[in-house]
CSV table of N, CA and C in Angstrom, one decimal:
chain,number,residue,atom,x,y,z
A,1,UNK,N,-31.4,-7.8,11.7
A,1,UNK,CA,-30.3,-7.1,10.9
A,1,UNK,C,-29.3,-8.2,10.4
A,2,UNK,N,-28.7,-8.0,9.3
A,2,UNK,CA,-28.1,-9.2,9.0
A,2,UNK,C,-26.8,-9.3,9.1
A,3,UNK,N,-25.9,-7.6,9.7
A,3,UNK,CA,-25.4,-7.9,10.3
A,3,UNK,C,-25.0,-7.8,11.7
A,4,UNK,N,-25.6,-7.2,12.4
A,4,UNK,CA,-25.0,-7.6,13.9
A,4,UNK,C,-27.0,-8.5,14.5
A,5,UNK,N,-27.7,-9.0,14.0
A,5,UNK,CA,-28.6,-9.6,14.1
A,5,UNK,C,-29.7,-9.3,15.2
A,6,UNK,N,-30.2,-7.9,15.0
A,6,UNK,CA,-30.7,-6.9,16.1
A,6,UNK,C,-32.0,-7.4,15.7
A,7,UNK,N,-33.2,-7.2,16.1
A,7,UNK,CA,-34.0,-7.5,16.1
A,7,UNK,C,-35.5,-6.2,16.1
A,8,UNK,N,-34.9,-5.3,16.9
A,8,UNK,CA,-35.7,-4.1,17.1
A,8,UNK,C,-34.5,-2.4,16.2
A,9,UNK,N,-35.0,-1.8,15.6
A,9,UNK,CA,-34.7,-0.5,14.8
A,9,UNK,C,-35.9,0.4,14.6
A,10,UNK,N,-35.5,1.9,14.6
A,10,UNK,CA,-36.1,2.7,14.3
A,10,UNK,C,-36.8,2.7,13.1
A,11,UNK,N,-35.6,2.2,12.3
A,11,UNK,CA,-35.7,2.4,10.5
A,11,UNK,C,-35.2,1.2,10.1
A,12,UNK,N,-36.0,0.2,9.1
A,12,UNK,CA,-34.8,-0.7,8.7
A,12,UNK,C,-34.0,0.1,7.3
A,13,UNK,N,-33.1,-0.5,7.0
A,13,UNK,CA,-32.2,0.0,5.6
A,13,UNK,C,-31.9,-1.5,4.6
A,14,UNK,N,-31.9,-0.9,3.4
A,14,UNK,CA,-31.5,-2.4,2.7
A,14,UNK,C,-30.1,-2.2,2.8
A,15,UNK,N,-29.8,-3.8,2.2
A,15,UNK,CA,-27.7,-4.3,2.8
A,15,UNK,C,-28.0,-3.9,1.3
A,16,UNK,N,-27.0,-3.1,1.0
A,16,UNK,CA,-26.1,-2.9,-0.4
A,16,UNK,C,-25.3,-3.8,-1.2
A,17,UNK,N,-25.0,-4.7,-0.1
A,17,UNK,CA,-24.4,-5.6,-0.6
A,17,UNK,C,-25.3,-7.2,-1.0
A,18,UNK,N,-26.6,-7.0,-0.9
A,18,UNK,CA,-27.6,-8.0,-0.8
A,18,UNK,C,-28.6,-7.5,-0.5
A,19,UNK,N,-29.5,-7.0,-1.5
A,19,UNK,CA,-31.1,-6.1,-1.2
A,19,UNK,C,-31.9,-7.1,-0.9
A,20,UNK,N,-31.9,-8.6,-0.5
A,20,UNK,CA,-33.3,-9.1,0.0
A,20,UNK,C,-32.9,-9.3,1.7
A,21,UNK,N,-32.1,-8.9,2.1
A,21,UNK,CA,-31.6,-8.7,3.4
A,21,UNK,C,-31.5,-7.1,4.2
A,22,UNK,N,-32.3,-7.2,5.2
A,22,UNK,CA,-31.9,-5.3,5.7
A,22,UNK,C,-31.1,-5.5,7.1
A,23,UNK,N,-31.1,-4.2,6.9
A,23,UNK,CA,-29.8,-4.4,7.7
A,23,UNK,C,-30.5,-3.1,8.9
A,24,UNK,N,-29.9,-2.7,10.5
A,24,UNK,CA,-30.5,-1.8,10.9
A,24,UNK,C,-30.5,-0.1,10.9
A,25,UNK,N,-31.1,0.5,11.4
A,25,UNK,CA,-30.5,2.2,11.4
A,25,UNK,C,-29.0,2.1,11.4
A,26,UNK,N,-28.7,1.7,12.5
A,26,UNK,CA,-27.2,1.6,13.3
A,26,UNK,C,-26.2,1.5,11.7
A,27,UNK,N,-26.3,0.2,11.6
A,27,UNK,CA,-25.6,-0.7,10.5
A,27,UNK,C,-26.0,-0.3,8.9
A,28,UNK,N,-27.0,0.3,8.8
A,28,UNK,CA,-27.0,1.0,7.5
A,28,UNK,C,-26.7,2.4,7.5
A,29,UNK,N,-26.6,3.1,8.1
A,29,UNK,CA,-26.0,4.8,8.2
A,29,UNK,C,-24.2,4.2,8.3
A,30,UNK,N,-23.8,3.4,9.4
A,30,UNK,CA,-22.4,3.0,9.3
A,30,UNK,C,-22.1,2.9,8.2
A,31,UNK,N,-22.7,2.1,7.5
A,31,UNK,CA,-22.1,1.5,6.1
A,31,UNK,C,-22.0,2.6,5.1
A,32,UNK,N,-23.0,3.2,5.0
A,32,UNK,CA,-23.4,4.3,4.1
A,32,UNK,C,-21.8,5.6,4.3
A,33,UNK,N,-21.8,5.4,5.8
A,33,UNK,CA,-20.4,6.7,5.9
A,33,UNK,C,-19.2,5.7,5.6
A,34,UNK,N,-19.2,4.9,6.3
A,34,UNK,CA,-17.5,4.2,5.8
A,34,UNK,C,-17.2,2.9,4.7
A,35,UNK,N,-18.4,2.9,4.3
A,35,UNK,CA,-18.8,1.5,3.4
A,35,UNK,C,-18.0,0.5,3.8
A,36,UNK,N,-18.2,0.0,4.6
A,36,UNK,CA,-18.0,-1.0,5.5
A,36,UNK,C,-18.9,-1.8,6.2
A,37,UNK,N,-19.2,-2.8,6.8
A,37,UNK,CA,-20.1,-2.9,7.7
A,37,UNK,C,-19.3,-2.7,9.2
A,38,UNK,N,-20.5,-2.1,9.9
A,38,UNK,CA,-20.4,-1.4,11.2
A,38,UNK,C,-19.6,-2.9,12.2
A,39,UNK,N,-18.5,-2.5,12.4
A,39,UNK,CA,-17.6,-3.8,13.7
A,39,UNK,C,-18.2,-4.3,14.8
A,40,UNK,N,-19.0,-5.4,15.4
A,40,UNK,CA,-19.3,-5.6,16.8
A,40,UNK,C,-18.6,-6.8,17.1
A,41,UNK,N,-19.1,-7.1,18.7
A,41,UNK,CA,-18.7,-8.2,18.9
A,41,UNK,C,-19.9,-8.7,19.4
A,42,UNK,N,-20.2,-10.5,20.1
A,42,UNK,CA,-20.9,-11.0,20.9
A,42,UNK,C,-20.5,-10.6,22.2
A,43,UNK,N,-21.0,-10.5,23.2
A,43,UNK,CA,-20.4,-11.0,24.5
A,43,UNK,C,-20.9,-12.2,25.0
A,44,UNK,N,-20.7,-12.5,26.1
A,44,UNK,CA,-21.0,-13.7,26.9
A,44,UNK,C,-22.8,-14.0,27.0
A,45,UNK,N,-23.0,-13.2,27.3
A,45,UNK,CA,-24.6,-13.0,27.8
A,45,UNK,C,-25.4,-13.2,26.5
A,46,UNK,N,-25.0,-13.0,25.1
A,46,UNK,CA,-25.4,-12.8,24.2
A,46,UNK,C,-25.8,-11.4,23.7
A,47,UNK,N,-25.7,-10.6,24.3
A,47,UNK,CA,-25.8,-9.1,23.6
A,47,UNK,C,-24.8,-8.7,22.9
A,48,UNK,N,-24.9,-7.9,21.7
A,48,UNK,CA,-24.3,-7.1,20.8
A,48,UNK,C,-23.1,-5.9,20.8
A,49,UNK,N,-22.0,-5.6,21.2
A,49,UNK,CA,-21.8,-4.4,21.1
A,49,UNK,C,-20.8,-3.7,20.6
A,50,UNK,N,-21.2,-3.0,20.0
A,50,UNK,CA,-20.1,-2.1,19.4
A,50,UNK,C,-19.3,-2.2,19.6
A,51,UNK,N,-17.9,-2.4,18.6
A,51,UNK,CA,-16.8,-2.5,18.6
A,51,UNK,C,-16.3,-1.0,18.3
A,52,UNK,N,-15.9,0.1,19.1
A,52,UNK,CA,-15.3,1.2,19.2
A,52,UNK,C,-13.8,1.1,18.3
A,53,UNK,N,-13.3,2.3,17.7
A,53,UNK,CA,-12.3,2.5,17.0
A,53,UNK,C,-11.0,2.6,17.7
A,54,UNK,N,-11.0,2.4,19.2
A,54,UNK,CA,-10.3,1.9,20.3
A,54,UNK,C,-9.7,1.0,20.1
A,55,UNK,N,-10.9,0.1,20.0
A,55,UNK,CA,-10.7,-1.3,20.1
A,55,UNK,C,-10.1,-1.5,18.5
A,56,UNK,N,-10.3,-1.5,17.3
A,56,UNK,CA,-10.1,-1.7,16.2
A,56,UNK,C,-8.8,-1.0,15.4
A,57,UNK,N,-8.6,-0.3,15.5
A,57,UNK,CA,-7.5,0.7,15.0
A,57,UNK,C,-7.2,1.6,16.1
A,58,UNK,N,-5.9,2.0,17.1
A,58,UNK,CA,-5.2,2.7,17.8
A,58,UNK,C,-4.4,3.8,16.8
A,59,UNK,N,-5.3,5.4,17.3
A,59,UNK,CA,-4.8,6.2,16.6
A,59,UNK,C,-3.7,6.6,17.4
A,60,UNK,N,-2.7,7.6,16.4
A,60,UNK,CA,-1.6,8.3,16.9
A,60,UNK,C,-1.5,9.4,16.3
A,61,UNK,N,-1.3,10.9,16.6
A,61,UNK,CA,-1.4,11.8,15.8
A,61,UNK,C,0.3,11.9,15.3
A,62,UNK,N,0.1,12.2,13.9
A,62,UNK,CA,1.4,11.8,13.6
A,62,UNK,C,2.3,13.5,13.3
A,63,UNK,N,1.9,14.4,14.2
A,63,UNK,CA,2.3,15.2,14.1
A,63,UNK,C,3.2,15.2,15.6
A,64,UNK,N,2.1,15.3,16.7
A,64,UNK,CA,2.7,15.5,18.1
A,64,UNK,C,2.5,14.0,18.8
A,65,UNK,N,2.2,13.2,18.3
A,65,UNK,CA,2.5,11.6,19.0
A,65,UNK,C,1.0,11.4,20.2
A,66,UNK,N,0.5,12.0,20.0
A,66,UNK,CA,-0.4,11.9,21.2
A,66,UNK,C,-1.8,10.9,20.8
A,67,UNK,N,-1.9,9.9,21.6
A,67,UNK,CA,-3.0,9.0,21.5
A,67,UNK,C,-4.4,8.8,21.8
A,68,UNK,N,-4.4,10.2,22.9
A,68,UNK,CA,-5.5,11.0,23.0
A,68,UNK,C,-6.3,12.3,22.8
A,69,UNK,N,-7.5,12.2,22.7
A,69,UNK,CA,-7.9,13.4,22.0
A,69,UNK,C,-9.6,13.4,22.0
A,70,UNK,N,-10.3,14.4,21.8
A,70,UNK,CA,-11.9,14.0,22.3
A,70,UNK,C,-12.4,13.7,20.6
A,71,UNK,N,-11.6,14.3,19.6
A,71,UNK,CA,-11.9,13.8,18.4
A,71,UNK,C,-10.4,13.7,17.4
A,72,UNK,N,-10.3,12.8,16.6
A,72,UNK,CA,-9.5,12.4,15.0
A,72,UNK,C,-10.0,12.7,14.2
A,73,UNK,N,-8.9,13.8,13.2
A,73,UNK,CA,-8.9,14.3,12.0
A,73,UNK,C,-7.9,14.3,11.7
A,74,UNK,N,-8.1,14.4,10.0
A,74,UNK,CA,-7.1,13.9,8.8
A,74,UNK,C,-6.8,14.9,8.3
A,75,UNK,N,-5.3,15.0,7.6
A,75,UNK,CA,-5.0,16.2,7.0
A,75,UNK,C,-4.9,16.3,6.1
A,76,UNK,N,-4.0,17.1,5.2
A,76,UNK,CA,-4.5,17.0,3.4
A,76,UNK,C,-4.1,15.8,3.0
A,77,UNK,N,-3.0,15.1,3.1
A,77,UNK,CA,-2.6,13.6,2.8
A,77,UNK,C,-3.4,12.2,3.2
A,78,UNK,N,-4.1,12.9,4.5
A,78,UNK,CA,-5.3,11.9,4.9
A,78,UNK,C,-4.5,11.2,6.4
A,79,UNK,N,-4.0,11.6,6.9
A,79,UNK,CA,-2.6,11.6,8.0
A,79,UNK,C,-3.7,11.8,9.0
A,80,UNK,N,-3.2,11.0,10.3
A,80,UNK,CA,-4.6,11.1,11.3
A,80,UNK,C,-3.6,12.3,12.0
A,81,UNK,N,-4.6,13.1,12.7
A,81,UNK,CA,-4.0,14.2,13.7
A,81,UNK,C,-5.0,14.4,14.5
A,82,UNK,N,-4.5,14.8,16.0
A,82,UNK,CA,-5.3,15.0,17.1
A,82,UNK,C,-6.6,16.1,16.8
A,83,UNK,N,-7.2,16.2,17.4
A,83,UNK,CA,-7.9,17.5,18.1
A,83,UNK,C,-7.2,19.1,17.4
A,84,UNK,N,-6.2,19.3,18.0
A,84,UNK,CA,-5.9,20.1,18.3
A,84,UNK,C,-4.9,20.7,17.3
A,85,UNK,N,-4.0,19.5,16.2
A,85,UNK,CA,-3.1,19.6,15.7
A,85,UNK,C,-3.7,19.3,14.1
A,86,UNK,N,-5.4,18.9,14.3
A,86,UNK,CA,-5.7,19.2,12.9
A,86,UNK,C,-6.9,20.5,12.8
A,87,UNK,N,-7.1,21.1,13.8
A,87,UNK,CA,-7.6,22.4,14.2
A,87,UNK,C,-6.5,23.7,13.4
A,88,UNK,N,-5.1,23.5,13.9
A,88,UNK,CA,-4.1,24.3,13.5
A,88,UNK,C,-4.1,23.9,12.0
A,89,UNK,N,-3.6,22.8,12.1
A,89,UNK,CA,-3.4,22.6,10.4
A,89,UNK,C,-4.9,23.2,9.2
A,90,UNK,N,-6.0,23.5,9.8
A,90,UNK,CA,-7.1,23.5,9.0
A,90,UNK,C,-7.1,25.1,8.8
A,91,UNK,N,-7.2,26.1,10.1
A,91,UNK,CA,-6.4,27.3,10.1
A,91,UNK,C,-5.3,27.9,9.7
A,92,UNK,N,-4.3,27.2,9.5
A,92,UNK,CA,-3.0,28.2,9.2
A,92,UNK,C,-2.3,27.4,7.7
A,93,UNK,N,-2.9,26.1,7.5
A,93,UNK,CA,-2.5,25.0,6.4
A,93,UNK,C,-1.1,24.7,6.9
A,94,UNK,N,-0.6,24.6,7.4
A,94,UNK,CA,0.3,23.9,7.9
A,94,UNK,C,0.3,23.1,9.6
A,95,UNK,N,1.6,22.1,9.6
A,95,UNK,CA,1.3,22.0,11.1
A,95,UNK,C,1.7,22.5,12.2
A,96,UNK,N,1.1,22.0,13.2
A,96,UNK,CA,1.2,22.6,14.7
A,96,UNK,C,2.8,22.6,15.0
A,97,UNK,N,3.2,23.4,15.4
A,97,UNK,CA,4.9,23.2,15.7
A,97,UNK,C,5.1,22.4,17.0
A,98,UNK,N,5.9,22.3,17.4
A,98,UNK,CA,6.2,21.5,18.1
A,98,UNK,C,6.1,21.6,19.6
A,99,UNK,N,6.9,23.2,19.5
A,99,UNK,CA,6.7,24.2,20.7
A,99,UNK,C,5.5,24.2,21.5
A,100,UNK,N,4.3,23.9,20.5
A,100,UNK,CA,3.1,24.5,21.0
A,100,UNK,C,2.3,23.2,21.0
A,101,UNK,N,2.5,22.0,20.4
A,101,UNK,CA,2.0,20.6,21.1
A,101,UNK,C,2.3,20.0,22.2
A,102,UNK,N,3.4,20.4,22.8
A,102,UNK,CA,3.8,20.0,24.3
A,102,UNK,C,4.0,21.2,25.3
A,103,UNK,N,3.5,20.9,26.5
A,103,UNK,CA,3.8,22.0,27.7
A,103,UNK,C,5.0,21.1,28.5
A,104,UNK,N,5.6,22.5,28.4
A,104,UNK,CA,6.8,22.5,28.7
A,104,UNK,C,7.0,22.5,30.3
């Protein structure tokens, strides 16, 4: 792969950014959703691994402040929001009040 330099794939994909180069399943479906190429790191050992959006960008939902969530969604502005607070907003078009993102 030409870029995180894998060796074994299901599928190869061509690099869009250079067709005499392919790139892997992994790293071509990444690219294709974020047009980007897919983030890793080396480790010590020499293996490959994914650089998670943890590691890369630290969300915050900018409605109720909360940094956790089992998924991140954007709202009509494109504004990251939790779980829970872009659930409300997708239902009711507006946001979660305030009352009801924190227990009291």
């Amino acid at each position: 792969c030409a870029n995180c330099n894998c060796h074994s794939t299901p599928s190869w994909r061509r690099n869009p950014l250079n067709h005499s180069q392919c790139l892997c399943n992994a790293c071509g479906l990444y690219y294709k959703l974020h047009k980007r190429m897919r983030p890793f790191r080396i480790t010590e050992d020499g293996s490959v691994k994914v650089q998670r959006n943890s590691q890369t960008e630290p969300h915050l939902c900018c409605n109720c402040s909360t940094t956790q969530t089992p998924l991140w969604r954007r709202g009509k502005n494109n504004e990251i929001l939790c779980n829970r607070c872009g659930l409300y907003y997708k239902q009711h078009g507006r946001h979660r009040p305030i009352q009801l993102s924190r227990k009291s």
